[in-house]
Coordinates of C-alpha atoms in Angstrom, one line a residue:
M8 CA -214.0 -43.1 88.0
L9 CA -214.0 -46.9 87.7
N10 CA -211.5 -48.9 89.8
F11 CA -209.7 -51.0 87.1
M12 CA -208.0 -53.2 89.7
K13 CA -211.5 -54.1 90.9
Y14 CA -212.6 -54.8 87.4
P15 CA -209.6 -56.4 85.6
V16 CA -211.7 -57.4 82.6
I17 CA -212.4 -53.7 82.0
A18 CA -208.7 -52.9 82.2
V19 CA -207.7 -55.7 79.8
F20 CA -210.2 -54.9 77.2
T21 CA -209.8 -51.2 77.5
L22 CA -206.1 -51.5 76.9
A23 CA -206.5 -54.1 74.2
L24 CA -209.0 -52.0 72.3
G25 CA -206.9 -48.9 72.6
L26 CA -209.5 -46.9 74.6
S27 CA -208.7 -44.5 77.4
P28 CA -211.3 -43.9 80.2
L29 CA -210.1 -40.3 80.3
V30 CA -210.7 -39.5 76.6
S31 CA -214.2 -38.9 75.1
A32 CA -215.1 -40.6 71.8
Q33 CA -217.2 -38.9 69.2
N34 CA -220.4 -40.2 67.6
A35 CA -221.5 -39.7 64.0
S36 CA -222.9 -36.2 64.8
N37 CA -219.7 -35.1 66.6
A38 CA -221.6 -34.8 69.8
P39 CA -219.6 -36.0 72.8
I40 CA -220.5 -39.3 74.4
N41 CA -219.6 -40.5 77.8
D42 CA -216.6 -42.9 77.3
R43 CA -217.7 -44.7 80.4
A44 CA -220.7 -46.0 78.5
V45 CA -218.4 -47.6 76.0
V46 CA -216.2 -49.2 78.6
L47 CA -219.2 -50.5 80.5
G48 CA -220.7 -51.8 77.3
I49 CA -217.5 -53.8 76.6
L50 CA -217.4 -55.1 80.1
A51 CA -221.0 -56.3 79.9
A52 CA -220.4 -57.9 76.5
E53 CA -217.3 -59.8 77.7
F54 CA -219.1 -61.0 80.8
S55 CA -221.9 -62.3 78.6
L56 CA -219.3 -64.1 76.5
Q57 CA -217.8 -65.7 79.7
N58 CA -221.3 -66.9 80.6
G59 CA -221.8 -68.4 77.1
D60 CA -224.3 -65.8 75.9
L61 CA -222.9 -65.0 72.5
A62 CA -226.1 -63.4 71.3
S63 CA -226.1 -60.8 74.0
A64 CA -222.4 -60.1 73.6
A65 CA -222.8 -59.6 69.9
S66 CA -225.8 -57.2 70.4
T67 CA -224.0 -55.2 73.0
Y68 CA -220.8 -54.9 70.8
F69 CA -223.0 -53.9 67.9
E70 CA -224.4 -50.9 69.8
V71 CA -221.0 -50.0 71.4
A72 CA -219.3 -50.1 68.0
K73 CA -221.9 -47.7 66.5
R74 CA -221.5 -45.3 69.5
S75 CA -217.7 -45.4 69.8
R76 CA -216.7 -45.5 66.1
D77 CA -213.5 -47.1 67.4
A78 CA -211.7 -49.5 65.0
K79 CA -210.8 -52.1 67.6
V80 CA -214.3 -52.2 69.0
A81 CA -215.7 -52.5 65.5
E82 CA -213.3 -55.3 64.7
R83 CA -214.5 -57.2 67.8
A84 CA -218.1 -56.5 67.0
V85 CA -217.7 -57.9 63.5
E86 CA -216.2 -61.1 64.8
L87 CA -219.0 -61.7 67.3
L88 CA -221.7 -60.7 64.8
M89 CA -220.4 -63.2 62.3
R90 CA -220.3 -65.9 64.9
S91 CA -223.9 -65.1 65.6
R92 CA -224.8 -65.3 61.9
R93 CA -225.8 -61.6 61.8
S94 CA -224.2 -60.9 58.5
D95 CA -226.1 -57.7 57.7
D96 CA -225.2 -56.2 61.0
A97 CA -221.6 -57.3 60.5
K98 CA -221.5 -55.5 57.2
E99 CA -222.8 -52.3 58.8
V100 CA -220.2 -52.4 61.5
A101 CA -217.5 -53.3 59.0
A102 CA -218.3 -50.1 57.1
L103 CA -217.7 -48.1 60.4
W104 CA -214.5 -50.0 60.9
Q105 CA -213.3 -49.1 57.4
D106 CA -214.0 -45.4 58.1
A107 CA -212.3 -45.6 61.5
D108 CA -209.1 -47.2 60.1
A109 CA -209.1 -46.3 56.4
G110 CA -205.4 -46.7 55.9
A111 CA -205.2 -50.2 57.1
A112 CA -205.8 -53.2 54.9
R113 CA -207.6 -55.5 57.3
P114 CA -211.0 -53.7 57.6
H115 CA -211.3 -53.5 53.8
L116 CA -210.4 -57.1 53.4
V117 CA -212.9 -58.2 56.0
A118 CA -215.6 -56.0 54.4
L119 CA -214.8 -57.7 51.0
A120 CA -215.2 -61.1 52.6
L121 CA -218.5 -60.2 54.1
A122 CA -219.8 -58.8 50.8
L123 CA -218.6 -61.9 48.9
N124 CA -220.4 -64.2 51.3
S125 CA -223.7 -62.5 50.5
T126 CA -222.9 -61.5 46.9
D127 CA -223.4 -57.9 47.8
E128 CA -222.0 -56.2 44.6
T129 CA -222.2 -52.7 45.9
R130 CA -220.2 -53.3 49.1
A131 CA -217.8 -55.6 47.3
L132 CA -217.0 -53.0 44.6
S133 CA -216.6 -50.4 47.4
A134 CA -214.2 -52.7 49.2
V135 CA -212.0 -53.4 46.3
A136 CA -211.9 -49.7 45.3
R137 CA -210.7 -48.8 48.9
I138 CA -208.1 -51.6 48.8
S139 CA -206.8 -50.2 45.5
A140 CA -206.5 -46.8 47.1
L141 CA -204.6 -47.9 50.2
P142 CA -201.3 -46.3 51.1
E143 CA -198.4 -47.7 49.0
A144 CA -196.8 -49.4 51.9
V145 CA -199.8 -51.9 52.4
R146 CA -201.5 -51.7 49.0
A147 CA -199.7 -54.5 47.1
E148 CA -200.0 -57.1 49.7
A149 CA -203.7 -56.2 50.3
I150 CA -204.4 -56.7 46.6
V151 CA -202.8 -60.1 46.7
D152 CA -204.9 -61.1 49.7
A153 CA -208.0 -59.8 48.0
G154 CA -207.2 -61.8 44.9
R155 CA -207.0 -64.9 46.9
Q156 CA -210.5 -64.2 48.3
L157 CA -211.8 -63.7 44.8
A158 CA -210.3 -67.0 43.7
Q159 CA -212.5 -68.7 46.3
H160 CA -215.7 -67.1 45.2
R161 CA -218.1 -69.3 43.3
D162 CA -219.1 -66.7 40.6
R163 CA -216.2 -66.3 38.2
D164 CA -217.8 -63.4 36.3
F165 CA -218.4 -61.5 39.5
A166 CA -214.8 -62.3 40.8
V167 CA -213.3 -61.1 37.5
K168 CA -215.4 -57.9 37.6
L169 CA -214.1 -57.1 41.0
A170 CA -210.4 -58.0 40.2
S171 CA -210.6 -55.8 37.1
V172 CA -211.0 -52.8 39.5
F173 CA -207.4 -53.4 40.5
T174 CA -206.0 -53.6 36.9
E175 CA -208.0 -50.5 36.0
Q176 CA -206.9 -48.4 38.9
Q177 CA -203.4 -49.9 39.5
P178 CA -202.4 -51.3 36.0
T179 CA -198.6 -51.1 36.6
L180 CA -198.8 -53.2 39.8
A181 CA -197.9 -56.8 39.3
E182 CA -200.1 -57.6 42.2
S183 CA -203.1 -56.3 40.3
Q184 CA -202.5 -58.7 37.4
Y185 CA -201.9 -61.5 39.9
A186 CA -205.3 -60.8 41.5
L187 CA -207.0 -60.9 38.0
A188 CA -205.2 -64.2 37.2
V189 CA -206.3 -66.0 40.3
A190 CA -209.8 -64.5 40.2
S191 CA -210.2 -65.7 36.6
T192 CA -209.2 -69.3 37.2
G193 CA -210.5 -69.7 40.7
T194 CA -210.3 -73.2 42.2
S195 CA -211.9 -75.0 39.2
N196 CA -209.2 -74.2 36.6
S197 CA -211.7 -72.2 34.5
R198 CA -210.8 -69.4 32.1
L199 CA -207.3 -70.6 31.9
G200 CA -206.4 -68.5 28.8
E201 CA -207.4 -65.3 30.5
A202 CA -205.6 -66.3 33.7
L203 CA -202.3 -67.1 31.8
I204 CA -202.4 -63.7 30.0
A205 CA -202.8 -61.9 33.4
I206 CA -200.1 -63.9 35.1
D207 CA -197.7 -63.3 32.2
R208 CA -198.4 -59.6 32.6
A209 CA -197.6 -59.8 36.3
L210 CA -194.3 -61.6 35.5
A211 CA -193.4 -59.0 32.9
I212 CA -193.7 -56.3 35.5
K213 CA -192.1 -58.4 38.3
P214 CA -189.9 -61.2 36.7
N215 CA -189.5 -64.4 38.7
W216 CA -191.9 -63.2 41.4
P217 CA -192.3 -66.4 43.5
Q218 CA -196.1 -66.1 44.0
A219 CA -196.8 -65.4 40.3
V220 CA -194.4 -68.2 39.2
A221 CA -196.3 -70.6 41.5
V222 CA -199.6 -69.7 39.9
K223 CA -198.3 -69.9 36.3
S224 CA -196.8 -73.4 37.0
R225 CA -200.2 -74.6 38.2
L226 CA -202.0 -73.0 35.3
L227 CA -199.6 -74.7 32.8
L228 CA -200.3 -78.1 34.2
A229 CA -204.1 -77.5 34.5
K230 CA -204.2 -76.4 30.8
A231 CA -202.5 -79.6 29.7
V232 CA -204.9 -81.7 31.7
L233 CA -208.0 -79.9 30.3
A234 CA -206.7 -80.0 26.8
K235 CA -205.7 -83.7 27.1
T236 CA -202.3 -82.9 25.8
P237 CA -199.2 -84.7 27.0
L238 CA -198.5 -83.7 30.6
A239 CA -194.8 -84.3 30.2
E240 CA -194.5 -81.2 27.9
A241 CA -196.4 -78.9 30.1
G242 CA -194.6 -80.4 33.1
A243 CA -191.3 -79.6 31.5
D244 CA -192.3 -76.0 31.0
A245 CA -193.5 -75.7 34.6
V246 CA -190.3 -77.2 36.0
A247 CA -188.2 -74.9 33.8
L248 CA -190.2 -71.9 35.0
L249 CA -189.7 -72.9 38.7
E250 CA -186.0 -73.7 38.3
A251 CA -185.4 -70.3 36.7
A252 CA -187.3 -68.6 39.5
I253 CA -185.3 -70.5 42.1
I254 CA -182.0 -69.3 40.6
A255 CA -183.3 -65.7 40.7
N256 CA -184.7 -66.2 44.3
P257 CA -182.4 -68.6 46.1
E258 CA -184.0 -67.8 49.4
A259 CA -187.5 -68.6 48.2
R260 CA -187.9 -71.9 49.9
E261 CA -191.6 -72.0 48.9
L262 CA -190.5 -72.4 45.3
R263 CA -188.2 -75.3 46.1
L264 CA -191.1 -77.0 47.9
L265 CA -193.5 -76.3 45.0
L266 CA -190.9 -77.8 42.5
A267 CA -190.6 -80.9 44.7
R268 CA -194.4 -81.3 44.7
T269 CA -194.6 -80.6 41.0
V270 CA -192.1 -83.3 40.0
F271 CA -193.9 -85.6 42.4
D272 CA -197.2 -84.9 40.6
L273 CA -195.4 -85.6 37.3
E274 CA -194.5 -89.0 38.7
K275 CA -190.7 -88.3 38.7
F276 CA -190.4 -89.9 42.1
V277 CA -186.6 -90.3 42.3
D278 CA -186.2 -86.6 41.6
S279 CA -189.0 -85.6 44.1
R280 CA -187.4 -87.7 46.8
K281 CA -184.0 -85.9 46.4
R282 CA -185.7 -82.5 46.5
F283 CA -187.8 -83.4 49.6
L284 CA -184.7 -84.7 51.4
A285 CA -182.8 -81.5 50.5
L286 CA -185.6 -79.5 52.0
A287 CA -185.5 -81.6 55.2
E288 CA -181.8 -80.7 55.5
D289 CA -182.7 -77.0 55.8
G290 CA -183.4 -77.6 59.5
K291 CA -186.9 -75.9 59.4
D292 CA -189.8 -76.9 61.5
D293 CA -191.2 -79.0 58.6
A294 CA -188.2 -81.3 58.4
D295 CA -190.1 -84.4 59.5
E296 CA -192.9 -83.6 57.0
M297 CA -190.3 -83.3 54.2
R298 CA -188.7 -86.7 55.2
L299 CA -192.1 -88.3 55.1
A300 CA -192.7 -86.7 51.7
A301 CA -189.5 -88.2 50.5
T302 CA -190.6 -91.6 51.8
L303 CA -193.9 -91.3 50.1
S304 CA -192.0 -90.6 46.9
S305 CA -190.2 -93.9 47.4
F306 CA -193.6 -95.6 48.0
Q307 CA -195.1 -94.1 44.8
G308 CA -192.0 -95.1 42.9
Q309 CA -192.5 -98.7 44.2
D310 CA -189.2 -98.8 46.1
W311 CA -190.8 -101.0 48.7
Q312 CA -187.6 -101.7 50.7
V313 CA -186.7 -98.1 51.3
A314 CA -190.3 -97.0 51.9
E315 CA -191.0 -99.8 54.4
R316 CA -187.8 -99.1 56.3
E317 CA -188.4 -95.4 56.6
F318 CA -192.1 -95.7 57.5
L319 CA -191.2 -98.2 60.2
D320 CA -188.5 -95.8 61.5
A321 CA -191.0 -92.9 61.5
L322 CA -193.5 -95.0 63.4
A323 CA -190.9 -96.0 66.0
A324 CA -189.7 -92.4 66.4
E325 CA -193.3 -91.1 66.6
R326 CA -192.8 -88.9 63.5
G327 CA -196.0 -88.3 61.5
E328 CA -199.5 -89.5 62.0
P329 CA -199.6 -93.2 63.1
A330 CA -202.7 -94.0 61.1
A331 CA -201.1 -92.8 57.9
L332 CA -197.9 -94.7 58.6
L333 CA -199.7 -97.9 59.3
Y334 CA -201.9 -97.5 56.3
Y335 CA -198.9 -97.1 53.9
L336 CA -197.1 -100.0 55.6
A337 CA -200.2 -102.1 54.9
R338 CA -200.3 -100.9 51.3
I339 CA -196.6 -102.0 51.0
S340 CA -197.5 -105.5 52.3
E341 CA -200.3 -105.6 49.7
S342 CA -197.9 -104.7 46.9
K343 CA -195.6 -107.4 48.0
K344 CA -198.5 -109.9 48.1
E345 CA -197.9 -110.4 51.8
W346 CA -201.7 -110.6 52.6
A347 CA -201.5 -111.7 56.2
A348 CA -199.1 -108.9 57.0
A349 CA -201.4 -106.4 55.2
V350 CA -204.4 -107.5 57.3
E351 CA -202.4 -107.2 60.5
R352 CA -201.3 -103.7 59.7
Y353 CA -204.7 -102.5 58.5
L354 CA -206.2 -103.8 61.8
Q355 CA -203.9 -101.5 63.7
V356 CA -205.1 -98.3 61.8
P357 CA -207.1 -96.4 64.5
R358 CA -210.5 -94.8 63.9
G359 CA -210.2 -91.6 61.9
E360 CA -209.6 -90.5 58.3
R361 CA -208.1 -93.8 57.0
Y362 CA -210.0 -96.2 59.2
W363 CA -212.9 -97.1 56.8
E364 CA -210.7 -97.6 53.8
S365 CA -208.4 -99.8 55.8
Q366 CA -211.4 -101.9 56.9
L367 CA -212.5 -102.4 53.3
R368 CA -208.9 -103.3 52.3
I369 CA -208.8 -106.0 55.0
S370 CA -211.5 -107.8 53.2
A371 CA -209.8 -107.5 49.9
A372 CA -206.5 -108.8 51.4
L373 CA -208.4 -111.8 53.0
A374 CA -209.9 -112.6 49.6
Q375 CA -206.6 -112.4 47.9
D376 CA -205.3 -114.8 50.6
Q377 CA -208.0 -117.3 49.4
R378 CA -210.2 -116.6 52.5
L379 CA -213.3 -115.3 50.7
L380 CA -215.9 -116.3 53.3
Q381 CA -213.8 -114.6 56.0
A382 CA -213.6 -111.6 53.8
I383 CA -217.3 -111.4 53.4
G384 CA -217.8 -112.0 57.1
H385 CA -215.5 -109.1 57.9
L386 CA -217.6 -106.8 55.6
S387 CA -220.8 -108.0 57.2
A388 CA -219.6 -107.0 60.6
L389 CA -218.8 -103.5 59.6
K390 CA -221.3 -100.7 60.6
P391 CA -221.3 -98.0 58.0
E392 CA -222.3 -94.6 59.4
T393 CA -222.8 -92.5 56.3
P394 CA -224.3 -93.0 52.8
A395 CA -220.8 -92.9 51.3
E396 CA -219.7 -95.7 53.6
R397 CA -222.8 -97.8 52.8
L398 CA -222.0 -97.4 49.1
T399 CA -218.3 -98.3 49.3
L400 CA -219.2 -101.3 51.5
A401 CA -221.6 -102.6 48.8
Q402 CA -219.1 -101.9 46.0
T403 CA -216.4 -103.7 47.9
E404 CA -218.6 -106.8 48.5
S405 CA -219.7 -106.8 44.9
T406 CA -216.1 -106.6 43.7
L407 CA -215.1 -109.6 45.9
W408 CA -218.0 -111.8 44.5
R409 CA -217.2 -110.6 40.9
E410 CA -213.5 -111.6 41.2
A411 CA -214.6 -114.9 42.7
G412 CA -216.7 -115.5 39.5
D413 CA -220.1 -115.1 41.2
N414 CA -221.8 -112.4 39.3
V415 CA -225.3 -113.2 40.8
K416 CA -224.1 -112.3 44.3
A417 CA -222.1 -109.4 42.9
F418 CA -225.3 -108.0 41.4
A419 CA -227.2 -108.6 44.6
A420 CA -224.7 -106.7 46.7
L421 CA -224.9 -103.6 44.6
D422 CA -228.7 -103.9 44.0
A423 CA -229.2 -103.8 47.8
A424 CA -227.5 -100.4 47.9
L425 CA -230.0 -99.0 45.4
V426 CA -232.8 -99.6 47.9
G427 CA -232.0 -96.4 49.7
D428 CA -230.5 -94.6 46.7
A429 CA -232.7 -95.5 43.7
D430 CA -231.4 -92.8 41.4
N431 CA -227.7 -93.2 42.0
A432 CA -226.5 -93.1 38.4
D433 CA -223.2 -94.8 39.2
L434 CA -224.9 -97.7 40.9
L435 CA -227.5 -98.0 38.2
Y436 CA -224.7 -98.2 35.6
E437 CA -222.7 -100.8 37.5
T438 CA -225.7 -103.0 38.2
A439 CA -226.7 -102.7 34.6
M440 CA -223.4 -104.1 33.5
L441 CA -223.7 -107.0 36.0
A442 CA -227.4 -107.6 35.0
E443 CA -226.2 -108.2 31.4
R444 CA -223.6 -110.7 32.6
I445 CA -226.3 -112.8 34.4
D446 CA -228.7 -112.5 31.4
R447 CA -231.1 -110.2 33.0
L448 CA -231.2 -108.2 29.8
D449 CA -234.5 -106.3 30.3
E450 CA -233.2 -105.1 33.7
A451 CA -229.9 -104.0 32.2
E452 CA -231.8 -102.1 29.5
R453 CA -234.1 -100.4 32.1
R454 CA -231.3 -99.3 34.2
L455 CA -229.2 -97.9 31.4
R456 CA -232.2 -95.9 30.1
R457 CA -232.6 -94.5 33.5
V458 CA -228.9 -93.5 33.6
I459 CA -229.4 -91.7 30.3
V460 CA -232.3 -89.7 31.8
L461 CA -230.3 -88.8 34.9
Q462 CA -227.1 -88.0 33.1
P463 CA -227.8 -87.2 29.5
E464 CA -224.1 -86.4 28.8
R465 CA -222.8 -89.8 30.1
A466 CA -221.4 -91.2 26.9
H467 CA -220.7 -94.7 28.1
A468 CA -224.4 -95.3 29.1
Y469 CA -225.4 -94.7 25.5
N470 CA -222.5 -96.9 24.3
A471 CA -223.3 -99.8 26.7
L472 CA -226.9 -99.9 25.7
G473 CA -226.2 -99.6 22.0
Y474 CA -223.4 -102.2 22.1
S475 CA -225.7 -104.6 23.9
F476 CA -228.2 -104.4 21.1
A477 CA -225.5 -104.7 18.4
E478 CA -223.9 -107.7 20.2
R479 CA -227.3 -109.4 20.2
N480 CA -228.0 -108.2 16.7
V481 CA -231.3 -106.6 17.7
N482 CA -232.7 -103.1 17.5
L483 CA -229.9 -102.1 15.2
D484 CA -231.2 -98.8 14.1
E485 CA -231.6 -97.7 17.7
A486 CA -228.2 -99.2 18.5
R487 CA -226.6 -97.0 15.9
T488 CA -228.4 -93.9 17.2
L489 CA -227.2 -94.6 20.7
I490 CA -223.6 -95.4 19.8
E491 CA -223.4 -92.4 17.5
K492 CA -224.6 -90.2 20.4
A493 CA -221.9 -91.6 22.5
H494 CA -219.3 -91.0 19.8
S495 CA -220.5 -87.4 19.5
L496 CA -219.8 -86.9 23.2
V497 CA -216.4 -88.6 23.3
P498 CA -215.1 -88.9 19.7
D499 CA -211.7 -90.6 20.5
D500 CA -212.7 -93.2 23.1
P501 CA -211.5 -96.6 21.9
A502 CA -214.4 -98.5 23.5
I503 CA -216.9 -96.3 21.6
L504 CA -214.9 -96.5 18.4
D505 CA -215.1 -100.3 18.8
S506 CA -218.9 -100.0 19.1
M507 CA -219.0 -97.8 16.1
G508 CA -217.2 -100.4 14.1
W509 CA -219.3 -103.3 15.5
I510 CA -222.7 -101.7 14.7
A511 CA -221.3 -100.8 11.2
Y512 CA -220.4 -104.5 10.8
R513 CA -223.9 -105.6 11.9
Q514 CA -225.4 -103.3 9.3
A515 CA -223.0 -104.6 6.6
R516 CA -221.1 -101.3 6.3
L517 CA -217.8 -103.2 6.2
A518 CA -215.6 -100.3 5.0
D519 CA -216.9 -98.1 7.8
A520 CA -216.5 -100.9 10.3
E521 CA -212.8 -101.5 9.4
G522 CA -212.0 -97.8 9.6
Y523 CA -213.5 -97.4 13.1
L524 CA -211.9 -100.6 14.4
R525 CA -208.5 -99.7 13.1
R526 CA -208.7 -96.4 14.9
A527 CA -209.8 -98.1 18.0
I528 CA -207.0 -100.6 18.1
E529 CA -204.4 -97.9 17.4
K530 CA -205.5 -96.2 20.5
F531 CA -205.9 -99.3 22.7
Q532 CA -204.4 -102.7 22.0
D533 CA -207.3 -105.0 23.2
G534 CA -208.4 -108.6 22.5
E535 CA -212.0 -107.7 21.9
I536 CA -211.2 -105.0 19.4
A537 CA -208.8 -107.3 17.6
A538 CA -211.4 -110.0 17.5
H539 CA -213.9 -107.6 16.0
L540 CA -211.4 -106.2 13.4
G541 CA -210.3 -109.7 12.4
E542 CA -214.0 -110.8 11.9
V543 CA -214.6 -107.8 9.7
L544 CA -211.5 -108.6 7.6
W545 CA -212.5 -112.2 7.3
T546 CA -216.0 -111.3 6.2
Q547 CA -214.3 -109.2 3.5
G548 CA -212.5 -112.2 2.3
R549 CA -209.1 -111.1 3.7
Q550 CA -208.5 -114.2 5.9
D551 CA -204.7 -113.8 6.0
D552 CA -205.1 -110.2 7.3
A553 CA -207.5 -111.4 9.9
R554 CA -205.2 -114.1 11.1
A555 CA -202.3 -111.6 11.3
V556 CA -204.4 -109.2 13.5
W557 CA -205.5 -112.0 15.8
Q558 CA -202.0 -113.6 16.1
K559 CA -200.4 -110.3 16.9
Q560 CA -202.8 -109.5 19.6
L561 CA -202.8 -113.0 21.0
A562 CA -199.0 -112.8 21.4
S563 CA -199.4 -109.8 23.8
Q564 CA -202.7 -110.9 25.4
P565 CA -202.8 -114.7 25.5
D566 CA -205.6 -114.8 28.1
S567 CA -208.2 -113.0 26.0
D568 CA -211.2 -115.4 25.9
I569 CA -213.1 -113.5 23.3
L570 CA -210.1 -113.5 21.0
K571 CA -209.5 -117.2 21.4
K572 CA -213.2 -118.0 20.9
T573 CA -213.4 -115.8 17.7
M574 CA -210.3 -117.5 16.3
A575 CA -211.7 -121.0 17.1
R576 CA -215.1 -120.1 15.5
F577 CA -213.5 -119.1 12.2
A578 CA -211.0 -121.9 12.2
K579 CA -213.8 -124.5 11.8

């Protein structure tokens, strides 16, 4: 018999795994196996781990799990096999683990995760069926956990197929409907109609269930965003749903937190601040986090005095992440147009998540402080480490030159970024717009045509090229085709409606032109649209109507150059 005091690792892992050196295990054929072989195998595997040999440890546990048929050994084997990226072997051992501990939820949930990772439909269907058949005491919670796994899976059809096993086998369980709802919508807010139907069924079975209420409130907001309907209406419904659930579940703190976050997202910052402060008063471990959330509400609500005081207090008391606190303090200085103070605070932001943005904002603050050359010098000294950083550096420099009125240098800054990323559609589009401003029209056209090839659904690329032709009164038939394509992709965009009106005007379709331009200006009060509409009215002989349109827009937008130039041109 082994001396367990001599081999403490054996003792620890034998006890942890629930094995006894005096009891024989059984293999698949029911033939007895020497338990000492199992214990020695565990010992060898753990020694391998201590020596950094993960591969050997995983291989040993793989064999020991198959010999012992013990649930805890199998669990350990699955963990090590996954760390070794041996997913097929992990699935094999997980199946042994499921048989060894069939009444527990964990082995079936792990088996489901492994099957989802490799889109193994047979094993995934088996796992959800076994979860559905678990003992009543653990079944509901396991179905909820499985639903969350399915929500993360990339294939919505596959996820819904698996979740449907729960609604077919356990139709009266609210948790089954919950799993179907989250599997339907996933993380991309797809299939919202199906998800809402399922979550409503869950709430019909289990009214005011906090987890289902949380999902429905999110779905309501997502549906409004996707449908481009007023968020306030959906937000009111979501808030009412959460408030009713809180009344029914006064101890459900997670609902109060969700409500605070919801009203924050709805930009009701005074309300969200009150709710976060009330949560901080609960005396929970997240009290500091809730106070910072309340301060962030003040920041978003532009209550600079309160936000600055509380961020400074948090920094002095070492509550919260210093980088975030310094970043928001600098943003407050920016908002108060205290540019030197903003620079000083951004300079204190340490390396980490907010460092790069802070460095870029330093240059913007210097430029706002009339120190453009210093701002450009600061950017030149930065060392981007990733493609994303190189891109944002170029964009920031371009913006500084553009705001300074130097479009040639603005174009050059962005054009340099294209050298290593020639088919970046966003860069091509931005440089095309700048190329047109500096009269490099052929270059603008070439780049816009490339954007259309790369992103054939990008409406504003069609619109920009078509409008460029219409503005110069060239290629009018192609201009119309391009703009109409943009209009078919985004029918209610005011910029595209303006282009539709302008190409109609260029082609002497004056009634059409007026109709499109009136729709455009109803959606967006803009000097360029007003200038175009007035010109169309003037050409129709309606000079008084034209002047009325121009004067009305000029009153609200007195700095519109195109409007003033158009009025001056027709006043002659």
